[in-house]
Coordinates of C-alpha atoms in Angstrom, one line a residue:
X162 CA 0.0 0.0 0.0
X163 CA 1.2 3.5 -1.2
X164 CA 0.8 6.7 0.7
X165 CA 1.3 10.4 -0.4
X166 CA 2.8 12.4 3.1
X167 CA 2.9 16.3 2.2
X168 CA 5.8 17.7 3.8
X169 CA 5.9 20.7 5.7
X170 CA 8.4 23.2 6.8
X171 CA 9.1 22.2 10.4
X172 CA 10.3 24.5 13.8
X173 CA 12.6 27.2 12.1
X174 CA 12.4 29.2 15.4
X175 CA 11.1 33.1 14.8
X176 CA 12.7 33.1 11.4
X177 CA 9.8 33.6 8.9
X178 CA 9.7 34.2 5.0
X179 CA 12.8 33.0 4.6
X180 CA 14.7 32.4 1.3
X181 CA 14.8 29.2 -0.6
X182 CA 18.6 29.0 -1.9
X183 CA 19.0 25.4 -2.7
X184 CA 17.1 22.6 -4.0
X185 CA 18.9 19.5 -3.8
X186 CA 16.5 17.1 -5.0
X187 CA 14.3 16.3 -8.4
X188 CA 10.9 15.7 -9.3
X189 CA 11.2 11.1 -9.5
X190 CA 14.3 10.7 -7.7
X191 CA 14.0 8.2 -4.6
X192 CA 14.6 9.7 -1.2
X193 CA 15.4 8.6 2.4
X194 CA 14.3 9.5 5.7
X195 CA 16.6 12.3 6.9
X196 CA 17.8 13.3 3.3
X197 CA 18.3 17.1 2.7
X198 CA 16.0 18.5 0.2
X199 CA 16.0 22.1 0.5
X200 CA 18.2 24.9 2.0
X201 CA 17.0 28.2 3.3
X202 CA 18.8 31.3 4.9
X203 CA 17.7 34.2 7.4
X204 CA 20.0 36.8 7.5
X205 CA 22.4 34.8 9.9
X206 CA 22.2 31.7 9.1
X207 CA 21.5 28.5 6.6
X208 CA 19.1 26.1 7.4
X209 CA 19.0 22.5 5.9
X210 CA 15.3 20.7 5.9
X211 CA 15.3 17.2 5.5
X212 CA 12.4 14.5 4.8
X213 CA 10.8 13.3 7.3
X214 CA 9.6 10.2 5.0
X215 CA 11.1 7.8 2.5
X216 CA 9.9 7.2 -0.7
X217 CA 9.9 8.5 -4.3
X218 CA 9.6 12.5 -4.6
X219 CA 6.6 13.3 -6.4
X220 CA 6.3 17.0 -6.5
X221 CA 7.9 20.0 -5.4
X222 CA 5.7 22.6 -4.5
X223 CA 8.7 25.7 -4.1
X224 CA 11.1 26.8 -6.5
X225 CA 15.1 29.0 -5.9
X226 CA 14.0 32.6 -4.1
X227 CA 10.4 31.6 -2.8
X228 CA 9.9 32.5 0.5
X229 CA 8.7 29.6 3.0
X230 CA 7.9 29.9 6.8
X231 CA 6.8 27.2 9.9
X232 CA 4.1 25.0 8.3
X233 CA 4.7 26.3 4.6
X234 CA 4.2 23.1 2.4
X235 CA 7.7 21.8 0.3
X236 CA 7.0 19.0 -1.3
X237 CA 4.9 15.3 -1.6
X238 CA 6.4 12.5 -1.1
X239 CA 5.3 8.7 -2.3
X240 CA 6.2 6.3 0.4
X241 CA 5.5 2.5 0.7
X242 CA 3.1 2.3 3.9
X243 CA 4.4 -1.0 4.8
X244 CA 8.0 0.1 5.5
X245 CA 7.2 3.4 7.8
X246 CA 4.1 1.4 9.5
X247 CA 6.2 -0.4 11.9
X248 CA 8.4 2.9 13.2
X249 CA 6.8 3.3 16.3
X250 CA 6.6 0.3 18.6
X251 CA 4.1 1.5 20.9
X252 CA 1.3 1.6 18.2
X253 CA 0.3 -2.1 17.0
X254 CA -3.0 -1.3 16.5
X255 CA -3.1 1.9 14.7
X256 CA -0.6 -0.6 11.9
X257 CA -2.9 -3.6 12.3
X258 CA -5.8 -2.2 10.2
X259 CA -4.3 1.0 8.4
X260 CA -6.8 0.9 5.7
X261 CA -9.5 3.6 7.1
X262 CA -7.8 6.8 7.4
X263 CA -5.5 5.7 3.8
X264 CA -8.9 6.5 2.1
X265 CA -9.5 9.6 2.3
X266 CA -5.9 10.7 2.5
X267 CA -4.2 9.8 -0.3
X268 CA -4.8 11.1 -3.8
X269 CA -5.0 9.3 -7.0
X270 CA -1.7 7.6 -8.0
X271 CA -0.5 8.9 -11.6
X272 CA -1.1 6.4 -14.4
X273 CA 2.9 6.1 -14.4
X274 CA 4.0 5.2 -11.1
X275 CA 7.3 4.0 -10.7
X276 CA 7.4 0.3 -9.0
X277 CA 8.3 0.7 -5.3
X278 CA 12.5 -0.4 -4.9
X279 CA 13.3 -2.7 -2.7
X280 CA 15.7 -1.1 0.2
X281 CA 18.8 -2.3 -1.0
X282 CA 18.8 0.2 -4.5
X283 CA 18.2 3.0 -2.4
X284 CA 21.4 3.7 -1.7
X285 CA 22.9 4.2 -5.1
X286 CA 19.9 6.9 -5.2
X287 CA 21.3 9.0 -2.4
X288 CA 24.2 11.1 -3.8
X289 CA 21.8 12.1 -6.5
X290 CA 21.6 15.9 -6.9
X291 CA 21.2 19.2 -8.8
X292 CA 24.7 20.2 -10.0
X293 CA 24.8 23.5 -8.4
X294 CA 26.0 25.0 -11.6
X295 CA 26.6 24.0 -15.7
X296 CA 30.5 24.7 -14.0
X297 CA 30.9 22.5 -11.3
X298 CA 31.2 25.7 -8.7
X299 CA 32.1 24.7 -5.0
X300 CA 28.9 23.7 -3.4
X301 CA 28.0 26.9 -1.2
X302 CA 24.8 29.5 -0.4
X303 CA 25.0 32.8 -1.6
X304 CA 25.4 34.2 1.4
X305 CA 28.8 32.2 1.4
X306 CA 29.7 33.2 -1.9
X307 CA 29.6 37.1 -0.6
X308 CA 31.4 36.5 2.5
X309 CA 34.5 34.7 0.6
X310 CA 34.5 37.5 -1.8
X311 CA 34.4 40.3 0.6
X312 CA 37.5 38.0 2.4
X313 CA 39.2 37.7 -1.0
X314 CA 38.9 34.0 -0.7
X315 CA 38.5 31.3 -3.6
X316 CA 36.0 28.7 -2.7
X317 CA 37.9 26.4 -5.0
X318 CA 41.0 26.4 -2.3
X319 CA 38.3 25.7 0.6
X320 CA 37.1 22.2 1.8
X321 CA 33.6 21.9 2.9
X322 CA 32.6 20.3 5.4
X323 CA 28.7 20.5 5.1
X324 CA 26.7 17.7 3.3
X325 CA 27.3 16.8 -0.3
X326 CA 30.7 19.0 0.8
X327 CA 28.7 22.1 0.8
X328 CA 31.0 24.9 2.2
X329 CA 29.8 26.9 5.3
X330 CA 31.1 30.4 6.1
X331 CA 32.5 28.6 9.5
X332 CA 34.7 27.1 6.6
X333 CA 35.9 30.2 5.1
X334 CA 36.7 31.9 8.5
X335 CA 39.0 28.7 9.3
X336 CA 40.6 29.1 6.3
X337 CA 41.3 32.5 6.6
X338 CA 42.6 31.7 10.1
X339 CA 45.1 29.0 9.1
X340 CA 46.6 31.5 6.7
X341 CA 47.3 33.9 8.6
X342 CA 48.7 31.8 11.1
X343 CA 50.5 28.6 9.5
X344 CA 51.3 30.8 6.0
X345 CA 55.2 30.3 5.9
X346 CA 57.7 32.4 3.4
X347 CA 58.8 31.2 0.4
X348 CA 62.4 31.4 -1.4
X349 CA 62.0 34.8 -2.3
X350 CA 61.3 36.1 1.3
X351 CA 57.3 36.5 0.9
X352 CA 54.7 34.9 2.1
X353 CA 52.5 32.3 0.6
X354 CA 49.3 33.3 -0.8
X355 CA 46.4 34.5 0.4
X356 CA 47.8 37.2 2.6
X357 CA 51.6 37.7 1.4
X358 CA 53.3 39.8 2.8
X359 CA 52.1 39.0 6.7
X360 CA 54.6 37.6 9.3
X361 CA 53.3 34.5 11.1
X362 CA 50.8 34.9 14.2
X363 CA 53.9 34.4 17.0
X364 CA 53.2 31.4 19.0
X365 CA 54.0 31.6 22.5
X366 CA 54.1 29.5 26.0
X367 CA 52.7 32.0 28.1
X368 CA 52.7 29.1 31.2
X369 CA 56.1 29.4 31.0
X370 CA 56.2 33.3 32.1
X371 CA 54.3 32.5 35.2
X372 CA 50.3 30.9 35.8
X373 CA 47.7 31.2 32.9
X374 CA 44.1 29.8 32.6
X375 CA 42.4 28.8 29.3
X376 CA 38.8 30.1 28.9
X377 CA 37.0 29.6 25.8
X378 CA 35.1 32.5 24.2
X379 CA 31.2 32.7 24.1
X380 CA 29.7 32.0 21.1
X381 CA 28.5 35.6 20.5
X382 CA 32.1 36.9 20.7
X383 CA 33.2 34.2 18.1
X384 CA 30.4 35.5 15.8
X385 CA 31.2 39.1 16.4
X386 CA 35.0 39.2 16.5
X387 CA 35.1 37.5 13.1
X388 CA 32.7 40.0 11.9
X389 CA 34.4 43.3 13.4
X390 CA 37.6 41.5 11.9
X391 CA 36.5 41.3 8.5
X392 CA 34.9 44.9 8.7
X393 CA 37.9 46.3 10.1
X394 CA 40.0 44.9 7.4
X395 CA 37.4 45.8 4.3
X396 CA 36.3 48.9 5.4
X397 CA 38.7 52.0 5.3
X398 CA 37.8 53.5 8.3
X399 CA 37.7 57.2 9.3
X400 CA 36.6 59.0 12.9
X401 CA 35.3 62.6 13.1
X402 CA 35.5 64.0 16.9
X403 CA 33.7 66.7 18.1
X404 CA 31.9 67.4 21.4
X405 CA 27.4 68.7 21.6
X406 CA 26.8 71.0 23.8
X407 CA 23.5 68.9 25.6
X408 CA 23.1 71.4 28.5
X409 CA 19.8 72.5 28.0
X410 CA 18.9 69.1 26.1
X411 CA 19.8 67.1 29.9
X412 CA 17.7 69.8 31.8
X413 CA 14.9 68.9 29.1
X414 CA 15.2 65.4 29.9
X415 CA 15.5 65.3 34.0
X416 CA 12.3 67.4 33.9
X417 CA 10.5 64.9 31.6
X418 CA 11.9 62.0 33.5
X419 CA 10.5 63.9 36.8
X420 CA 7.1 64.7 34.9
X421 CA 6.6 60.7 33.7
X422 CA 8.1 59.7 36.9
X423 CA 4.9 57.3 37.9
X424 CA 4.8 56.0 34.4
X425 CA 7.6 54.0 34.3
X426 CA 9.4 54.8 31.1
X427 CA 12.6 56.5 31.5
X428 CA 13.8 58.8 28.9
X429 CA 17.6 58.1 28.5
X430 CA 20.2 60.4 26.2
X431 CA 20.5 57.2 24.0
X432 CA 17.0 57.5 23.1
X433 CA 17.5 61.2 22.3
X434 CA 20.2 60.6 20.2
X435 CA 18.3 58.0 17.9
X436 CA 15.4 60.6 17.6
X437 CA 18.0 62.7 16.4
X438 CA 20.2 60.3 14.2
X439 CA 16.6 59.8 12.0
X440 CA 17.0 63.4 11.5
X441 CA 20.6 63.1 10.5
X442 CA 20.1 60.4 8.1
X443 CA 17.3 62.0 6.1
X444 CA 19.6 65.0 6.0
X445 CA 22.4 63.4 4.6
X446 CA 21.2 59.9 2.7
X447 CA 24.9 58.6 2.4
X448 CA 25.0 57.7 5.3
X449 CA 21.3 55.8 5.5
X450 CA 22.8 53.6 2.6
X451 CA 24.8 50.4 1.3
X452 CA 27.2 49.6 -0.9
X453 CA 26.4 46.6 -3.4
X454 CA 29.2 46.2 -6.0
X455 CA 29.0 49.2 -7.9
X456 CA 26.2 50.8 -6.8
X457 CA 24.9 52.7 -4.1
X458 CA 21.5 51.6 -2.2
X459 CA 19.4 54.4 -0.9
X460 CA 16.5 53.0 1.8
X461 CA 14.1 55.0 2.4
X462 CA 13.4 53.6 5.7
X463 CA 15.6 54.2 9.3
X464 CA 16.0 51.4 11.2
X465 CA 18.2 52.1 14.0
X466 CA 20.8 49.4 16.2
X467 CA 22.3 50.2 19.3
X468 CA 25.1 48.3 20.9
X469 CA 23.9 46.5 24.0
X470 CA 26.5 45.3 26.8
X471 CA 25.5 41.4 27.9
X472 CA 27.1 39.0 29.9
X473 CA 27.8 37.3 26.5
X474 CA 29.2 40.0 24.6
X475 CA 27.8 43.2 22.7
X476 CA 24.9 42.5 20.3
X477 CA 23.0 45.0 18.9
X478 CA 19.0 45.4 18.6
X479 CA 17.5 47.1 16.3
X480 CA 14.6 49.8 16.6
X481 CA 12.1 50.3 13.4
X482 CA 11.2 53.5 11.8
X483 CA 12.4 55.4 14.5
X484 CA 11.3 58.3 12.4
X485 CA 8.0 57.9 13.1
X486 CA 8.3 56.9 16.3
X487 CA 8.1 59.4 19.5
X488 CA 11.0 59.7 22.2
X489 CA 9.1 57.9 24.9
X490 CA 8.0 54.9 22.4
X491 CA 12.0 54.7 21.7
X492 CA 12.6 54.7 25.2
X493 CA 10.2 51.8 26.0
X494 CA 11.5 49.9 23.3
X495 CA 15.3 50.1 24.6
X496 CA 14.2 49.2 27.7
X497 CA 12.9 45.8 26.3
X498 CA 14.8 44.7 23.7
X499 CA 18.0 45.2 26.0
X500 CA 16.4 43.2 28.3
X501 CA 15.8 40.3 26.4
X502 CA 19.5 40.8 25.3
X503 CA 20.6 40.6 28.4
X504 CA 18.4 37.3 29.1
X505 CA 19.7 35.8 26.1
X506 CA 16.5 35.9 23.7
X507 CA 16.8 38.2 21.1
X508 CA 15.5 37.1 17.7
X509 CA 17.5 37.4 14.8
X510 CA 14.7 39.7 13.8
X511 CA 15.4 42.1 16.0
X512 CA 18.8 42.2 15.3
X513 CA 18.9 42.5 11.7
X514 CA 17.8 45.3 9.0
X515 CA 19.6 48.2 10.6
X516 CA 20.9 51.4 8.9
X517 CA 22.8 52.5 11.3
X518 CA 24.1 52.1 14.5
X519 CA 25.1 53.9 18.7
X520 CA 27.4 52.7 20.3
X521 CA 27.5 54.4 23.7
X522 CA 30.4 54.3 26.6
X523 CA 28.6 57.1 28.2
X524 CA 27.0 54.6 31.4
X525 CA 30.7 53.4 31.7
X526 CA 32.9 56.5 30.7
X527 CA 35.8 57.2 28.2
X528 CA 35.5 60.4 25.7
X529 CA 36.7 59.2 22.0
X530 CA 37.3 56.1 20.1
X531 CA 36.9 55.0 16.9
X532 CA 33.8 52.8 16.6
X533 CA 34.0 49.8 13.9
X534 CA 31.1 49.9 11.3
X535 CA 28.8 46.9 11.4
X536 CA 28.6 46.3 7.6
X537 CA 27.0 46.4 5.0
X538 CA 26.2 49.6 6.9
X539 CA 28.6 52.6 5.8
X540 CA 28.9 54.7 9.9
X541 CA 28.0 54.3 13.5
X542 CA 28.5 57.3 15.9
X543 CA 30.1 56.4 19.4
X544 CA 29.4 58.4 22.3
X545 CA 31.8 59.1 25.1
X546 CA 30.6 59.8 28.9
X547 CA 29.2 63.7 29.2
X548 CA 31.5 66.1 31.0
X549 CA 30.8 69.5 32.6
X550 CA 33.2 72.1 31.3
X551 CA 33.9 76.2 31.7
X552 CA 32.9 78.2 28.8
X553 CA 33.1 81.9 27.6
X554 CA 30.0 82.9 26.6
X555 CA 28.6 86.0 26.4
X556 CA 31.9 87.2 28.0
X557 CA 30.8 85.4 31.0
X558 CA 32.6 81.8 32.1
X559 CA 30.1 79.2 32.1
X560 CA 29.3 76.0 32.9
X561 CA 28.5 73.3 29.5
X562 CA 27.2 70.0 29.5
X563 CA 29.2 68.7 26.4
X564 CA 28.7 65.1 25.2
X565 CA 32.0 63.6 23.3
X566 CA 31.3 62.1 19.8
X567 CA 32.8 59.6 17.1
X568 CA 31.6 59.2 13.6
X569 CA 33.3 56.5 12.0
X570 CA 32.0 56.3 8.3
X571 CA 33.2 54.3 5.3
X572 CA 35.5 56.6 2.3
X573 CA 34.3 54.7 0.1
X574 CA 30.8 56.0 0.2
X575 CA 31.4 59.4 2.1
X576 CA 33.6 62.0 1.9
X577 CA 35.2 64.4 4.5
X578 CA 33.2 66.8 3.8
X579 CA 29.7 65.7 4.4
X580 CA 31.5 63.5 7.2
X581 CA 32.1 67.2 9.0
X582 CA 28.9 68.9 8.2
X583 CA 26.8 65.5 9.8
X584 CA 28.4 65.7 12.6
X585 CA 27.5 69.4 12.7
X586 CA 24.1 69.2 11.9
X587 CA 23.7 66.2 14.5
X588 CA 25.5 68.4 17.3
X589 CA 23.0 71.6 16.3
X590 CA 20.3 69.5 16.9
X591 CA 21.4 67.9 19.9
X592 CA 22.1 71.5 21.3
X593 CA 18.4 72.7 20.4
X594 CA 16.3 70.1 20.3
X595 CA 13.2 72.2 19.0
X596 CA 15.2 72.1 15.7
X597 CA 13.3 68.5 15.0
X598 CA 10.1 70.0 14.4
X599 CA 11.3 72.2 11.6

């Protein structure tokens, strides 16, 4: 007896509408439990879903770029109900008499259905896939593709070590690792490809200088170091300093704060600065953009990440359309999502889809630094710890709130120029706040 089992995209966590990127099974090829037959990617990560049945593969209901969530049907599969019937143990009499609920469930066979194979030629069926290209390419996502590019890497000197060989970007960071630290020089005094020129990381016995203890970092670091690496290293980097005079915009905010007091919503600077970053960004649209190859994308929406300290490691939430949003709504918003940072259970989409991004010293201290941008955005500001400072003004000395600032901003998209009169326009703003409403 033949059934027809629809499958369904299982638990993919919060991810939804998520790219299809690979199929790796046809229309008529046989199948096994467990086998992969499609690959989809969120904006972190590649997800594999495998059959949950055996059998012959009758249709496939998605195609390369659809977009599939929990539940979203795949594909229909043919199985023989004879071998699956006898999976569970524990229900003998649901197999004893399987005829009833077969009925109504399964749909008309086609006139050419292939003859069911007996277990033993299933295997030869197994490696069976799509070539991933006419060429033979390395076996990897999209997403992987960019990421070795951006690195400089060629995917034909990696090893995979996903199924079929399919190479993962945890793949391409290793590589990249072992280069720079097992490259050695060659005859002519340079290094071996594919960083010449780099002296080998130095290996040393620190246990030998005096006591040492090995502690592994978390995962988030691991994520974000090799991120900030390869940002640091692809980006060309350049800070603007400059100090906002906030004096009267911290009187404005204590008396709020004291005015919303039983409310429970603190306003904090941080919020203050996102309101004004929105304004910023629809000032100067370089800066509210990405690069892609050759050309420059302009979004016309201002999604805003701010750097959020965790037991972990910094991650970075993301507030939506903080242009239409008030200062209070920000503020409530922080308050939540760096909570849920802090517990651990941020979504990837609240983390993903910002424009730009704050990262603020000011609850810890420190003036300036040079903040590294969190690609494929093109700045972030930093923000130092406010300081009280004498001023002439007026020809009287006189006491400013001043609030230290770094703009770090890719060359490649901005110039010094509208790198200097940002920053102005942000530390007007932030001076005056009124200047929002105009």
């Amino acid at each position: 007896m033949k059934k027809v089992h629809e499958v369904l995209v299982p638990d993919i966590g919060d991810a939804k509408d998520v790219g299809v990127i690979e199929i790796l099974v046809q229309v008529g090829e046989t199948v096994v439990e467990g086998q992969t037959l499609i690959i989809v990617e969120t904006d972190k990560a590649s997800m594999e879903i495998p059959s949950p049945h055996a059998g012959i593969l009758q249709s496939l209901v998605v195609k390369l770029d659809d977009k599939v969530s929990e539940g979203s049907p795949i594909a229909f599969i043919e199985a023989d109900q004879s071998a699956p019937a006898s999976s569970s143990p524990s229900e003998p009499a649901q197999s004893a008499a399987p005829e009833p609920p077969v009925a109504p469930i399964a749909p008309v066979a086609p006139p050419a259905a292939e003859p069911v194979e007996p277990p033993a030629q299933l295997k030869p069926t197994v490696p069976v896939a799509i070539p991933d290209s006419p060429t033979q390419l390395p076996l990897a996502s999209p997403s992987v593709r960019k990421f070795s590019r951006e690195l400089g890497v060629s995917l034909e000197a990696i090893q995979g070590s996903g199924p079929r060989s399919r190479i993962t970007k945890e793949d391409v960071s290793a590589h990249v690792k072992r280069a720079l630290t097992t490259q050695t020089p060659s005859a002519s005094g340079t290094a071996t490809q594919p960083l010449a020129g780099l002296l080998p990381w130095p290996v040393v016995d620190f246990a030998k200088y005096g006591p040492v203890e090995s502690k592994p970092l978390s995962r988030i670091k691991k994520i974000s170091g090799a991120n900030l690496h390869r940002n640091w290293v692809m980006i060309p980097h350049v800070t603007n300093h400059d100090d906002a005079d906030i004096t009267q915009l911290e009187r404005f905010r204590i008396q709020v704060n004291k005015e919303k007091a039983e409310g429970g919503v603190k306003i904090t600077l941080l919020a203050l600065l996102m309101k004004a970053c929105a304004s910023a960004l629809k000032k100067f649209p370089e800066f509210n953009a990405s690069l892609n190859g050759d050309e420059l994308i302009l979004k016309r929406y201002f999604h805003i990440g701010f750097a959020a300290d965790t037991p972990e490691g910094l991650v970075v939430p993301v507030i939506r359309d903080v242009d239409q949003k008030g200062v209070l709504t920000i503020a409530q918003e922080m308050s939540e999502l760096a909570a849920k940072a802090r517990a651990g259970k941020l979504s990837v989409a609240e983390m993903t889809g910002g424009c730009f991004s704050i990262s603020s010293l000011g609850g810890i201290g420190g003036t300036y630094f040079t903040p590294i941008i969190n690609a494929p955005e093109v700045a972030i500001l930093g923000v130092g710890k406010s300081v009280e400072r004498l001023a002439l003004e007026d020809g009287q000395v006189v006491a400013r709130n001043l609030l230290p600032l770094s703009l770090s901003w890719d060359h490649r998209v901005i110039d010094g120029a509208t790198a200097g009169r940002f920053n102005a326009y942000l530390c007007t703003v932030l001076a005056d706040y009124r200047r929002l409403v105009l």
